């Protein structure tokens, strides 16, 4: 083998190790009991409490916080499955909602002549300058005013408009040849039929790419769900991790094992999505098939 | 009785650009009409107005006794073949052909019959299940044709459909389109900037320039009887030779102090003389005083013939000759009959 190839692979392997090691440590540590971790720190070798930790985590049996000095944890546990469900709803709702809204918005901007069309586009575009964190208080105010606090609607709806996705779809539509639309017009395809029969299938790769991005963004939302929900029923995985860290200040032993398991669990769905859609993702962002 | 008629069509864009200025064309049923002209002459705009893809600023378009000015493109009973084919990339060839019929609510059996018939006609039956990406340029062109044929429309509109094909395929498809159109007997407008396509395919040619009709007529009329300097220069390859001529008591004087007996003359003293390259004969022994001295610069061997590029006085002149015999050398003369001489007004370009 050539030396160059060996060096290339060495670099790649190093990179993989660099990324995988923390994840492995989290997983390995999750197979111990909380006390063992508190005593001995993180582990590289698998322990024997895998079923204990993960079982408790997913069912919500047992407190998130271990008993210490005879006191049970004050915070009742939310089952890992519920948090997983909440995170999935947030991620999927976020991604699907954003795609639907931004596809339609881009469709309107690109294909329909209406007064001040470009103006509206630039308004949408410049909203990129106002990320959620900047407008979070007024957004909360509105959601609260609508009585949507502690609801999935309140979690998803206010974030559903996406300048980024609208912009991507706009660029994509713009490079679809004008003649395609004209051919469709001659083929008696009205605006709705054109969108469903032609534009939507053509956008598939683009949709996949944006779906991945938006799912991960939605999945990783943290500040927003904390603010928008007070009911534990709406806890997401990321909030669950935070809850465990909180308890440290109270001088109890946090359930480190469950925290690690939770961290691993929260990584799996985005990874799955990226792996499954990976080929589409690359196509969507690079290929321009006409 | 005209089948498709454009009456006093004007197209002015919002920015004030006048793309089409008062064009009137009548097309008989089953006629193959070619709109030809340089880019920007308004030929495509005209076609797109017939298709309904551009609004008509002024004038009337009538198809089969129906004014179609304000009808939706889909309701005009026309079918169009686009330059880039504009096939739907995600649909199979079959679906591409069927799409327009499905959207018009045709029964399934009828759609199937028409699609298979058209596919048979175009020899694309074996590709019906493929996607456009899996087809070659020529095959895509056929699919685009098929999409028009299945509609069985009153008129076909072709927007430079062959310009994306290589030269050999283009010659082949040219013939095929013509044959199909004959067979189907459908009225057709064909837009091109290629005068060879225009000459070979058309029943009638409409030469457009700067948004106006320069001349309309059969290919032979256009070629042998050009109405203006523009038509004369645009149609025909190699292009017609143009010489600035002055006439003085029975003589014709050309730049470079060439003075010969005038075989024919226009009604004025100065004019542009047009001579088709193939109407000129080159000889070493001029028979009379009307032959022009021809100085040969370059010979282009075409196999079937030869192009002699040279000069008469100061004016470059191209002569097309048969390919046999030796390549002539020097001391040559160019002869032509009086009938080959076309005179044009120097200012307006109008035929005299």
Coordinates of C-alpha atoms in Angstrom, one line a residue:
Chain A
X1 CA 0.0 0.0 0.0
X2 CA 1.2 3.5 -0.7
X3 CA 2.3 5.6 2.2
X4 CA -0.1 8.3 1.3
X5 CA -3.0 5.9 1.7
X6 CA -1.8 4.8 5.1
X7 CA -1.5 8.4 6.3
X8 CA -4.9 9.3 4.9
X9 CA -6.5 6.4 6.8
X10 CA -4.6 7.2 9.9
X11 CA -6.0 10.7 9.8
X12 CA -9.5 9.5 9.2
X13 CA -9.3 6.9 12.0
X14 CA -8.0 9.6 14.4
X15 CA -10.9 11.8 13.4
X16 CA -13.4 9.0 14.0
X17 CA -11.9 8.1 17.4
X18 CA -12.0 11.8 18.3
X19 CA -15.7 11.9 17.6
X20 CA -16.7 8.5 18.8
X21 CA -14.8 8.3 22.1
X22 CA -17.0 10.7 24.2
X23 CA -20.0 8.9 22.9
X24 CA -18.6 5.6 23.9
X25 CA -17.7 6.9 27.3
X26 CA -21.2 8.1 27.8
X27 CA -22.6 4.8 26.8
X28 CA -20.2 2.7 28.8
X29 CA -20.8 4.9 31.9
X30 CA -24.5 4.5 31.5
X31 CA -24.1 0.8 32.3
X32 CA -23.0 1.4 35.8
X33 CA -25.0 2.6 38.8
X34 CA -25.0 6.3 39.7
X35 CA -23.0 5.6 42.9
X36 CA -20.3 3.8 41.0
X37 CA -19.9 6.7 38.6
X38 CA -19.9 9.2 41.4
X39 CA -17.2 7.2 43.1
X40 CA -15.0 6.2 40.2
X41 CA -15.8 8.6 37.4
X42 CA -16.5 7.9 33.8
X43 CA -15.7 4.4 32.4
X44 CA -14.4 3.0 29.2
X45 CA -15.5 -0.6 29.9
X46 CA -19.0 -1.8 30.0
X47 CA -20.5 -2.4 33.4
X48 CA -23.4 -4.7 34.4
X49 CA -26.2 -2.3 35.0
X50 CA -27.2 -1.8 31.4
X51 CA -30.7 -3.2 31.9
X52 CA -31.1 -1.4 35.2
X53 CA -30.3 2.1 33.9
X54 CA -32.0 1.9 30.5
X55 CA -35.0 0.1 31.9
X56 CA -35.5 2.8 34.5
X57 CA -34.9 5.5 32.1
X58 CA -37.4 4.4 29.5
X59 CA -40.2 3.4 31.8
X60 CA -39.6 6.3 34.2
X61 CA -39.6 3.8 37.0
X62 CA -37.4 4.9 39.8
X63 CA -36.5 8.5 40.3
X64 CA -34.3 10.4 38.0
X65 CA -32.4 11.1 41.2
X66 CA -31.0 8.5 43.4
X67 CA -32.0 8.2 47.0
X68 CA -29.4 9.6 49.3
X69 CA -29.6 9.6 53.0
X70 CA -33.0 8.0 53.0
X71 CA -34.6 10.8 51.2
X72 CA -36.3 10.1 47.9
X73 CA -35.7 12.4 45.0
X74 CA -38.1 15.3 45.1
X75 CA -38.4 15.5 41.4
X76 CA -40.5 12.7 40.0
X77 CA -39.2 11.1 37.0
X78 CA -40.5 11.6 33.5
X79 CA -40.2 8.4 31.5
X80 CA -37.5 8.4 28.9
X81 CA -40.1 7.2 26.3
X82 CA -42.3 10.2 26.9
X83 CA -39.4 12.6 26.5
X84 CA -38.4 10.7 23.3
X85 CA -41.9 11.1 22.0
X86 CA -41.9 14.8 22.8
X87 CA -38.6 15.4 21.2
X88 CA -39.8 13.5 18.1
X89 CA -43.0 15.5 17.9
X90 CA -41.0 18.7 18.2
X91 CA -38.4 17.6 15.6
X92 CA -40.9 16.2 13.1
X93 CA -43.4 19.0 13.6
X94 CA -40.7 21.5 13.2
X95 CA -39.3 19.9 10.0
X96 CA -42.5 19.1 8.3
X97 CA -44.2 22.3 9.2
X98 CA -41.3 24.4 8.1
X99 CA -41.0 22.5 4.8
X100 CA -44.7 22.9 4.1
X101 CA -44.8 26.6 4.9
X102 CA -41.6 27.5 3.2
X103 CA -42.4 25.5 0.0
X104 CA -45.6 27.3 -0.4
X105 CA -44.1 30.7 0.4
X106 CA -41.3 30.1 -2.1
X107 CA -43.9 28.9 -4.7
X108 CA -45.8 32.2 -4.2
X109 CA -42.7 34.3 -4.5
X110 CA -41.3 32.6 -7.5
X111 CA -44.3 31.8 -9.7
X112 CA -46.9 34.4 -8.9
X113 CA -46.8 38.0 -9.9
X114 CA -48.3 39.9 -7.0
X115 CA -47.6 43.5 -6.0
X116 CA -44.5 43.9 -3.8
X117 CA -43.6 40.2 -4.2
X118 CA -39.9 40.9 -4.1
X119 CA -40.5 43.2 -1.1
X120 CA -42.1 40.3 0.8
X121 CA -39.3 38.1 -0.1
X122 CA -36.8 40.4 1.3
X123 CA -38.9 40.9 4.4
X124 CA -38.8 37.1 4.9
X125 CA -35.1 37.0 4.1
X126 CA -34.2 39.8 6.5
X127 CA -36.0 37.9 9.3
X128 CA -32.8 35.8 9.3
X129 CA -31.3 38.7 11.2
X130 CA -33.7 38.1 14.0
X131 CA -33.0 34.7 15.5
X132 CA -35.3 33.2 18.0
X133 CA -33.3 34.3 21.0
X134 CA -33.7 38.0 20.0
X135 CA -37.5 37.8 19.8
X136 CA -38.1 35.1 22.4
X137 CA -39.9 37.4 24.9
X138 CA -42.4 38.8 22.5
X139 CA -42.9 35.4 21.0
X140 CA -43.7 34.0 24.4
X141 CA -46.0 36.9 25.0
X142 CA -48.0 36.0 21.9
X143 CA -48.1 32.3 22.6
X144 CA -49.2 32.9 26.1
X145 CA -51.8 35.4 24.9
X146 CA -53.2 32.7 22.6
X147 CA -53.3 30.3 25.5
X148 CA -50.9 27.9 23.9
X149 CA -48.4 27.5 26.7
X150 CA -48.0 23.8 27.5
X151 CA -49.2 22.5 24.2
X152 CA -47.5 21.0 21.1
X153 CA -49.1 23.7 19.0
X154 CA -47.5 26.4 21.1
X155 CA -44.2 24.6 20.9
X156 CA -44.2 24.2 17.1
X157 CA -46.4 26.8 15.5
X158 CA -44.4 30.0 16.4
X159 CA -41.2 28.6 15.0
X160 CA -42.7 27.2 11.8
X161 CA -41.8 30.1 9.5
X162 CA -38.3 29.6 8.1
X163 CA -36.4 32.2 6.1
X164 CA -33.6 29.7 5.5
X165 CA -35.9 27.0 4.0
X166 CA -37.9 29.6 2.0
X167 CA -34.7 30.9 0.6
X168 CA -33.4 27.4 -0.4
X169 CA -36.7 26.5 -2.0
X170 CA -36.8 29.8 -3.9
X171 CA -33.3 29.2 -5.3
X172 CA -34.3 25.7 -6.2
X173 CA -37.5 26.8 -8.0
X174 CA -35.6 29.6 -9.8
X175 CA -33.4 27.1 -11.5
X176 CA -36.2 25.0 -12.8
X177 CA -36.4 26.0 -16.5
X178 CA -39.2 28.4 -17.5
X179 CA -40.1 26.1 -20.3
X180 CA -41.2 23.4 -17.8
X181 CA -43.8 25.7 -16.5
X182 CA -44.9 26.7 -19.9
X183 CA -45.1 23.0 -21.0
X184 CA -47.3 22.4 -17.9
X185 CA -49.5 25.3 -18.8
X186 CA -50.0 23.9 -22.2
X187 CA -50.7 20.5 -20.6
X188 CA -53.6 22.1 -18.8
X189 CA -52.0 21.9 -15.4
X190 CA -53.2 24.8 -13.2
X191 CA -51.2 26.2 -10.3
X192 CA -52.2 23.5 -7.8
X193 CA -51.7 20.6 -10.3
X194 CA -48.3 22.0 -11.3
X195 CA -47.3 22.2 -7.6
X196 CA -48.4 18.6 -6.8
X197 CA -47.5 16.8 -10.0
X198 CA -44.3 18.6 -11.0
X199 CA -42.8 20.9 -8.5
X200 CA -43.2 18.6 -5.5
X201 CA -41.7 15.5 -7.1
X202 CA -38.9 17.6 -8.5
X203 CA -38.2 19.0 -5.0
X204 CA -37.8 15.6 -3.4
X205 CA -34.1 15.8 -2.8
X206 CA -34.3 19.4 -1.7
X207 CA -37.1 18.4 0.8
X208 CA -34.9 15.6 2.1
X209 CA -32.0 17.9 2.7
X210 CA -34.1 20.6 4.4
X211 CA -35.9 17.9 6.4
X212 CA -32.6 16.7 7.9
X213 CA -31.4 20.2 8.8
X214 CA -34.7 21.3 10.3
X215 CA -35.3 18.0 12.1
X216 CA -31.9 18.4 13.9
X217 CA -32.6 22.0 14.6
X218 CA -36.0 21.2 16.1
X219 CA -34.6 18.3 18.0
X220 CA -32.0 20.4 19.5
X221 CA -34.3 23.2 20.6
X222 CA -33.7 23.9 24.2
X223 CA -34.5 27.4 25.3
X224 CA -37.8 27.5 23.5
X225 CA -39.4 24.4 25.1
X226 CA -38.1 25.4 28.5
X227 CA -39.8 28.7 28.2
X228 CA -43.0 27.4 26.6
X229 CA -43.7 24.5 28.8
X230 CA -44.0 24.1 32.6
X231 CA -45.7 20.8 32.6
X232 CA -43.4 17.8 32.7
X233 CA -45.5 16.1 30.2
X234 CA -43.8 18.2 27.6
X235 CA -40.3 17.6 28.7
X236 CA -38.0 16.8 25.8
X237 CA -34.8 14.7 26.0
X238 CA -32.6 17.7 26.2
X239 CA -34.6 19.2 29.0
X240 CA -34.3 15.9 30.8
X241 CA -30.5 16.1 30.7
X242 CA -30.6 19.6 32.1
X243 CA -32.9 18.6 35.0
X244 CA -30.3 16.1 36.1
X245 CA -27.5 18.6 36.2
X246 CA -29.7 21.0 38.2
X247 CA -30.0 18.7 41.1
X248 CA -26.2 18.7 41.7
X249 CA -26.6 22.0 43.5
X250 CA -28.8 20.4 46.0
X251 CA -26.1 18.2 47.2
X252 CA -27.7 15.0 46.0
X253 CA -26.1 12.4 43.8
X254 CA -27.6 13.0 40.4
X255 CA -28.4 9.9 38.4
X256 CA -25.3 10.2 36.2
X257 CA -26.0 6.8 34.7
X258 CA -29.4 7.9 33.5
X259 CA -28.0 11.3 32.3
X260 CA -25.5 9.5 30.2
X261 CA -28.1 7.1 28.8
X262 CA -30.3 10.1 28.1
X263 CA -27.4 11.8 26.2
X264 CA -26.8 8.7 24.1
X265 CA -30.5 8.3 23.5
X266 CA -30.8 11.9 22.3
X267 CA -28.1 11.4 19.7
X268 CA -29.6 8.3 18.1
X269 CA -32.6 9.7 16.2
X270 CA -30.7 12.6 14.5
X271 CA -28.0 10.1 13.6
X272 CA -30.5 7.7 12.2
X273 CA -32.1 10.4 10.1
X274 CA -28.8 11.6 8.7
X275 CA -27.7 8.1 7.9
X276 CA -31.0 7.2 6.2
X277 CA -31.3 10.4 4.2
X278 CA -27.6 10.9 3.6
X279 CA -27.5 10.2 -0.1
X280 CA -30.6 12.4 -0.7
X281 CA -29.1 15.1 1.4
X282 CA -26.0 15.3 -0.7
X283 CA -28.0 15.2 -3.9
X284 CA -30.4 17.9 -2.7
X285 CA -27.7 20.4 -1.9
X286 CA -25.4 19.7 -4.8
X287 CA -27.2 18.2 -7.8
X288 CA -29.3 20.3 -10.0
X289 CA -31.3 17.8 -12.1
X290 CA -33.5 19.4 -14.6
Chain B
X1 CA -59.4 30.5 -46.2
X2 CA -56.8 30.8 -43.6
X3 CA -56.8 28.4 -40.7
X4 CA -54.4 30.3 -38.4
X5 CA -54.3 34.0 -38.9
X6 CA -52.3 36.8 -37.2
X7 CA -53.8 40.1 -37.9
X8 CA -51.9 43.4 -37.2
X9 CA -50.1 41.9 -34.2
X10 CA -48.2 44.3 -32.0
X11 CA -46.2 43.4 -28.9
X12 CA -44.8 46.1 -26.7
X13 CA -43.2 45.2 -23.5
X14 CA -43.8 47.2 -20.3
X15 CA -40.3 48.7 -20.6
X16 CA -41.3 50.1 -24.0
X17 CA -39.5 47.6 -26.1
X18 CA -41.4 46.9 -29.3
X19 CA -40.8 43.3 -30.0
X20 CA -43.4 42.9 -32.7
X21 CA -44.6 45.7 -34.9
X22 CA -47.7 45.2 -36.9
X23 CA -47.3 41.7 -38.2
X24 CA -49.9 40.0 -40.3
X25 CA -49.6 36.4 -41.4
X26 CA -52.2 34.0 -42.8
X27 CA -51.6 30.3 -42.6
X28 CA -53.6 27.8 -44.6
X29 CA -54.8 24.5 -43.1
X30 CA -52.0 22.0 -43.1
X31 CA -49.4 24.5 -44.1
X32 CA -45.9 24.4 -42.6
X33 CA -44.9 27.9 -42.0
X34 CA -41.4 28.9 -40.8
X35 CA -40.7 32.1 -39.0
X36 CA -37.1 32.9 -39.6
X37 CA -34.9 35.8 -38.6
X38 CA -31.9 36.8 -36.5
X39 CA -32.2 36.7 -32.8
X40 CA -34.3 39.5 -31.4
X41 CA -36.4 39.8 -34.6
X42 CA -39.6 38.9 -32.7
X43 CA -40.1 35.4 -34.1
X44 CA -40.2 33.7 -30.8
X45 CA -42.4 36.4 -29.2
X46 CA -44.8 35.9 -32.1
X47 CA -44.9 32.2 -31.5
X48 CA -45.4 32.5 -27.8
X49 CA -48.2 34.9 -28.4
X50 CA -49.9 32.2 -30.5
X51 CA -49.3 29.7 -27.7
X52 CA -50.7 32.1 -25.1
X53 CA -47.5 32.4 -23.2
X54 CA -47.2 36.1 -24.0
X55 CA -50.0 38.6 -24.0
X56 CA -50.9 40.3 -27.2
X57 CA -50.6 44.1 -27.0
X58 CA -52.7 44.7 -30.1
X59 CA -54.1 42.6 -32.9
X60 CA -56.1 39.5 -33.4
X61 CA -55.1 35.8 -33.5
X62 CA -57.6 33.5 -35.0
X63 CA -57.4 29.7 -35.1
X64 CA -60.0 27.6 -36.7
X65 CA -62.5 30.5 -36.8
X66 CA -62.0 31.2 -33.1
X67 CA -60.3 34.3 -31.7
X68 CA -57.8 32.9 -29.2
X69 CA -56.2 36.1 -28.0
X70 CA -57.4 35.8 -24.4
X71 CA -57.8 32.1 -24.0
X72 CA -55.6 30.2 -21.6
X73 CA -52.8 28.3 -23.4
X74 CA -54.3 25.0 -22.5
X75 CA -57.6 25.9 -24.2
X76 CA -56.2 27.1 -27.5
X77 CA -56.0 23.7 -29.1
X78 CA -52.3 24.1 -29.9
X79 CA -49.3 22.0 -28.9
X80 CA -45.8 23.3 -28.6
X81 CA -42.4 21.7 -28.9
X82 CA -39.8 23.6 -26.8
X83 CA -36.2 24.2 -27.5
X84 CA -35.0 22.3 -24.4
X85 CA -37.8 19.8 -24.8
X86 CA -39.1 20.7 -21.4
X87 CA -39.9 17.1 -20.5
X88 CA -40.9 16.3 -16.9
X89 CA -37.8 14.6 -15.6
X90 CA -39.5 12.6 -12.9
X91 CA -42.1 11.1 -15.2
X92 CA -41.6 8.2 -17.5
X93 CA -41.9 8.8 -21.3
X94 CA -45.3 7.3 -21.2
X95 CA -46.5 9.7 -18.4
X96 CA -44.8 12.6 -20.2
X97 CA -46.9 11.9 -23.3
X98 CA -50.1 11.2 -21.3
X99 CA -49.9 14.1 -18.9
X100 CA -51.7 16.7 -21.0
X101 CA -54.4 14.2 -21.8
X102 CA -54.8 13.1 -18.2
X103 CA -55.3 16.7 -17.2
X104 CA -58.0 17.1 -19.8
X105 CA -59.9 14.2 -18.4
X106 CA -59.6 11.8 -21.4
X107 CA -60.6 8.2 -20.7
X108 CA -57.7 5.9 -19.9
X109 CA -58.2 3.7 -23.0
X110 CA -58.2 6.7 -25.3
X111 CA -55.0 8.0 -23.7
X112 CA -53.3 4.7 -24.0
X113 CA -54.3 4.4 -27.6
X114 CA -53.0 7.8 -28.5
X115 CA -49.8 7.4 -26.6
X116 CA -49.0 4.1 -28.2
X117 CA -49.9 5.4 -31.6
X118 CA -47.6 8.4 -31.2
X119 CA -44.8 6.3 -29.8
X120 CA -45.1 3.9 -32.7
X121 CA -45.0 6.8 -35.1
X122 CA -41.9 8.2 -33.5
X123 CA -40.3 4.8 -32.8
X124 CA -40.0 5.3 -29.1
X125 CA -42.2 2.5 -28.0
X126 CA -39.4 0.6 -26.3
X127 CA -38.5 3.7 -24.3
X128 CA -42.0 4.3 -22.9
X129 CA -41.0 3.1 -19.4
X130 CA -37.8 5.1 -19.3
X131 CA -37.2 8.5 -17.7
X132 CA -36.0 11.4 -19.9
X133 CA -32.5 11.3 -18.3
X134 CA -32.0 7.8 -19.8
X135 CA -32.6 9.0 -23.3
X136 CA -30.3 10.6 -25.9
X137 CA -30.9 14.1 -27.2
X138 CA -32.6 12.8 -30.4
X139 CA -34.9 10.5 -28.4
X140 CA -35.9 13.3 -26.0
X141 CA -36.7 15.4 -29.1
X142 CA -39.0 12.6 -30.2
X143 CA -40.7 12.5 -26.9
X144 CA -41.3 16.2 -27.0
X145 CA -42.8 15.7 -30.5
X146 CA -44.9 12.9 -29.2
X147 CA -46.3 15.1 -26.5
X148 CA -47.5 17.4 -29.1
X149 CA -48.8 14.7 -31.4
X150 CA -51.0 12.9 -28.8
X151 CA -52.9 16.1 -28.3
X152 CA -54.1 16.0 -31.9
X153 CA -54.2 19.8 -31.9
X154 CA -55.3 22.3 -34.5
X155 CA -51.8 23.6 -34.8
X156 CA -48.2 22.6 -33.8
X157 CA -45.8 25.3 -32.6
X158 CA -42.1 24.6 -32.8
X159 CA -39.7 26.8 -31.0
X160 CA -36.3 26.1 -32.4
X161 CA -36.7 22.4 -31.6
X162 CA -33.5 21.3 -33.2
X163 CA -31.0 23.7 -31.9
X164 CA -29.8 21.4 -29.1
X165 CA -29.0 18.6 -31.4
X166 CA -25.7 17.9 -33.2
X167 CA -25.5 18.7 -36.9
X168 CA -26.0 15.1 -38.2
X169 CA -29.0 14.4 -36.0
X170 CA -30.4 17.8 -36.9
X171 CA -30.5 17.0 -40.6
X172 CA -32.2 13.7 -39.8
X173 CA -34.8 15.2 -37.4
X174 CA -35.5 18.0 -39.8
X175 CA -36.7 15.6 -42.4
X176 CA -38.6 13.6 -39.9
X177 CA -40.5 16.5 -38.5
X178 CA -41.4 17.5 -42.0
X179 CA -42.6 14.0 -42.9
X180 CA -44.7 13.7 -39.7
X181 CA -46.3 17.1 -40.2
X182 CA -47.2 16.1 -43.8
X183 CA -48.5 12.8 -42.6
X184 CA -50.7 14.3 -39.9
X185 CA -51.7 17.3 -42.0
X186 CA -51.6 19.6 -39.0
X187 CA -51.0 23.3 -39.4
X188 CA -47.6 24.2 -38.0
X189 CA -45.5 27.2 -37.2
X190 CA -41.8 26.6 -36.9
X191 CA -39.5 29.2 -35.5
X192 CA -35.8 29.1 -36.3
X193 CA -32.8 31.3 -36.9
X194 CA -31.3 28.8 -39.2
X195 CA -32.0 29.6 -42.8
X196 CA -31.2 26.1 -44.0
X197 CA -34.0 24.7 -41.7
X198 CA -36.3 27.4 -43.0
X199 CA -35.6 26.6 -46.7
X200 CA -35.8 22.9 -46.4
X201 CA -38.8 22.5 -44.2
X202 CA -41.1 25.3 -45.0
X203 CA -44.1 25.4 -47.3
X204 CA -44.0 29.1 -46.7
X205 CA -41.3 31.2 -45.1
X206 CA -41.9 34.4 -43.2
X207 CA -38.7 36.4 -42.8
X208 CA -38.8 38.7 -39.8
X209 CA -36.5 41.5 -38.9
X210 CA -36.8 44.0 -36.1
X211 CA -40.3 42.9 -35.3
X212 CA -41.6 43.3 -38.9
X213 CA -42.2 41.0 -41.8
X214 CA -39.6 41.5 -44.4
X215 CA -41.0 39.0 -46.8
X216 CA -43.4 36.1 -46.8
X217 CA -43.4 33.5 -49.6
X218 CA -42.4 30.0 -50.7
X219 CA -38.8 29.1 -50.1
X220 CA -38.1 29.5 -53.9
X221 CA -39.7 32.9 -54.0
X222 CA -37.7 34.0 -51.0
X223 CA -34.5 32.7 -52.4
X224 CA -34.8 33.8 -56.0
X225 CA -36.8 36.9 -55.5
X226 CA -35.8 38.5 -52.2
X227 CA -37.8 41.6 -51.4
X228 CA -35.1 43.4 -49.6
X229 CA -31.4 43.5 -49.0
X230 CA -32.0 42.0 -45.6
X231 CA -33.8 38.9 -47.0
X232 CA -31.2 38.5 -49.7
X233 CA -28.4 38.6 -47.2
X234 CA -30.0 36.4 -44.6
X235 CA -31.3 33.6 -46.8
X236 CA -28.8 31.4 -48.6
X237 CA -25.4 30.0 -47.7
X238 CA -22.9 31.2 -48.7
X239 CA -24.6 34.6 -48.5
X240 CA -25.4 36.6 -51.6
X241 CA -22.6 38.9 -52.8
X242 CA -23.3 42.5 -52.5
X243 CA -21.5 45.1 -54.6
X244 CA -21.9 48.9 -54.6
X245 CA -22.6 49.7 -58.2
X246 CA -22.7 53.0 -60.1
X247 CA -24.2 53.3 -63.6
X248 CA -23.0 55.6 -66.3
X249 CA -24.1 55.6 -69.9
X250 CA -24.5 51.8 -70.3
X251 CA -21.6 51.0 -68.0
X252 CA -21.5 49.6 -64.5
X253 CA -18.8 50.9 -62.2
X254 CA -17.7 49.0 -59.2
X255 CA -15.4 50.0 -56.4
X256 CA -11.8 49.6 -57.3
X257 CA -12.4 51.3 -60.7
X258 CA -14.0 48.3 -62.4
X259 CA -15.9 49.4 -65.4
X260 CA -17.9 47.0 -67.5
X261 CA -20.8 47.0 -69.8
X262 CA -24.0 46.8 -67.8
X263 CA -26.2 43.8 -68.7
X264 CA -29.1 45.4 -66.7
X265 CA -29.5 48.5 -64.7
X266 CA -32.0 49.8 -62.1
X267 CA -33.9 53.0 -62.5
X268 CA -31.3 55.1 -60.8
X269 CA -27.6 55.6 -61.0
X270 CA -26.5 54.1 -57.7
X271 CA -27.6 50.8 -56.2
X272 CA -26.5 47.7 -54.4
X273 CA -26.0 44.8 -56.8
X274 CA -26.7 41.4 -55.4
X275 CA -25.4 38.2 -57.0
X276 CA -26.0 34.6 -55.7
X277 CA -22.6 32.8 -55.5
X278 CA -23.9 29.9 -57.6
X279 CA -25.2 32.1 -60.4
X280 CA -21.7 33.3 -61.2
X281 CA -19.4 31.3 -63.5
X282 CA -15.7 31.7 -63.5
X283 CA -13.9 31.7 -66.8
X284 CA -10.5 32.4 -68.2
X285 CA -11.8 33.5 -71.5
X286 CA -14.5 36.2 -71.1
X287 CA -16.8 36.2 -74.0
X288 CA -17.8 39.8 -73.9
X289 CA -17.2 43.0 -72.1
X290 CA -19.6 42.3 -69.2
X291 CA -17.3 39.9 -67.3
X292 CA -15.7 41.1 -64.0
X293 CA -12.1 40.5 -63.2
X294 CA -11.9 38.1 -60.3
X295 CA -8.9 37.8 -58.1
X296 CA -8.9 34.5 -56.3
X297 CA -7.8 34.4 -52.6
X298 CA -8.9 31.1 -51.2
X299 CA -10.5 27.9 -52.3
X300 CA -12.8 26.0 -50.0
X301 CA -13.2 22.3 -51.0
X302 CA -16.6 21.0 -50.1
X303 CA -16.4 17.7 -51.9
X304 CA -19.5 18.1 -54.0
X305 CA -18.4 21.6 -54.9
X306 CA -16.0 24.4 -54.3
X307 CA -16.3 27.8 -52.9
X308 CA -13.9 30.3 -54.5
X309 CA -13.3 33.3 -52.2
X310 CA -11.8 36.3 -54.0
X311 CA -12.3 39.9 -54.9
X312 CA -13.8 41.9 -57.6
X313 CA -12.0 45.2 -57.4
X314 CA -12.2 46.0 -53.7
X315 CA -15.3 44.0 -52.9
X316 CA -15.0 40.4 -51.5
X317 CA -17.0 38.0 -53.7
X318 CA -17.7 34.3 -53.2
X319 CA -18.4 32.0 -56.1
X320 CA -19.8 28.5 -55.8
X321 CA -18.7 26.1 -58.5
X322 CA -18.9 22.4 -59.2
X323 CA -16.1 20.4 -57.7
X324 CA -14.6 18.8 -60.7
X325 CA -11.7 20.0 -62.8
X326 CA -8.6 21.7 -61.6
X327 CA -8.6 24.5 -59.2
X328 CA -8.4 27.5 -61.4
X329 CA -5.5 29.8 -60.7
X330 CA -5.1 33.4 -61.9
X331 CA -6.4 35.7 -64.6
X332 CA -10.0 34.8 -63.9
X333 CA -13.2 36.5 -64.8
X334 CA -16.7 36.3 -63.3
X335 CA -19.6 36.0 -65.6
X336 CA -23.3 36.1 -64.8
X337 CA -26.6 36.4 -66.7
X338 CA -28.7 39.5 -66.4
X339 CA -31.4 37.6 -64.6
X340 CA -29.1 36.9 -61.8
X341 CA -28.7 40.6 -61.0
X342 CA -30.7 41.9 -58.1
X343 CA -30.7 45.6 -57.4
X344 CA -31.5 47.1 -54.0
X345 CA -31.8 50.6 -52.8
X346 CA -28.7 51.7 -51.0
X347 CA -30.5 53.5 -48.2
X348 CA -33.7 51.5 -47.6
X349 CA -32.5 48.1 -48.8
X350 CA -35.7 47.7 -50.8
X351 CA -35.7 45.7 -53.9
X352 CA -35.6 47.8 -57.1

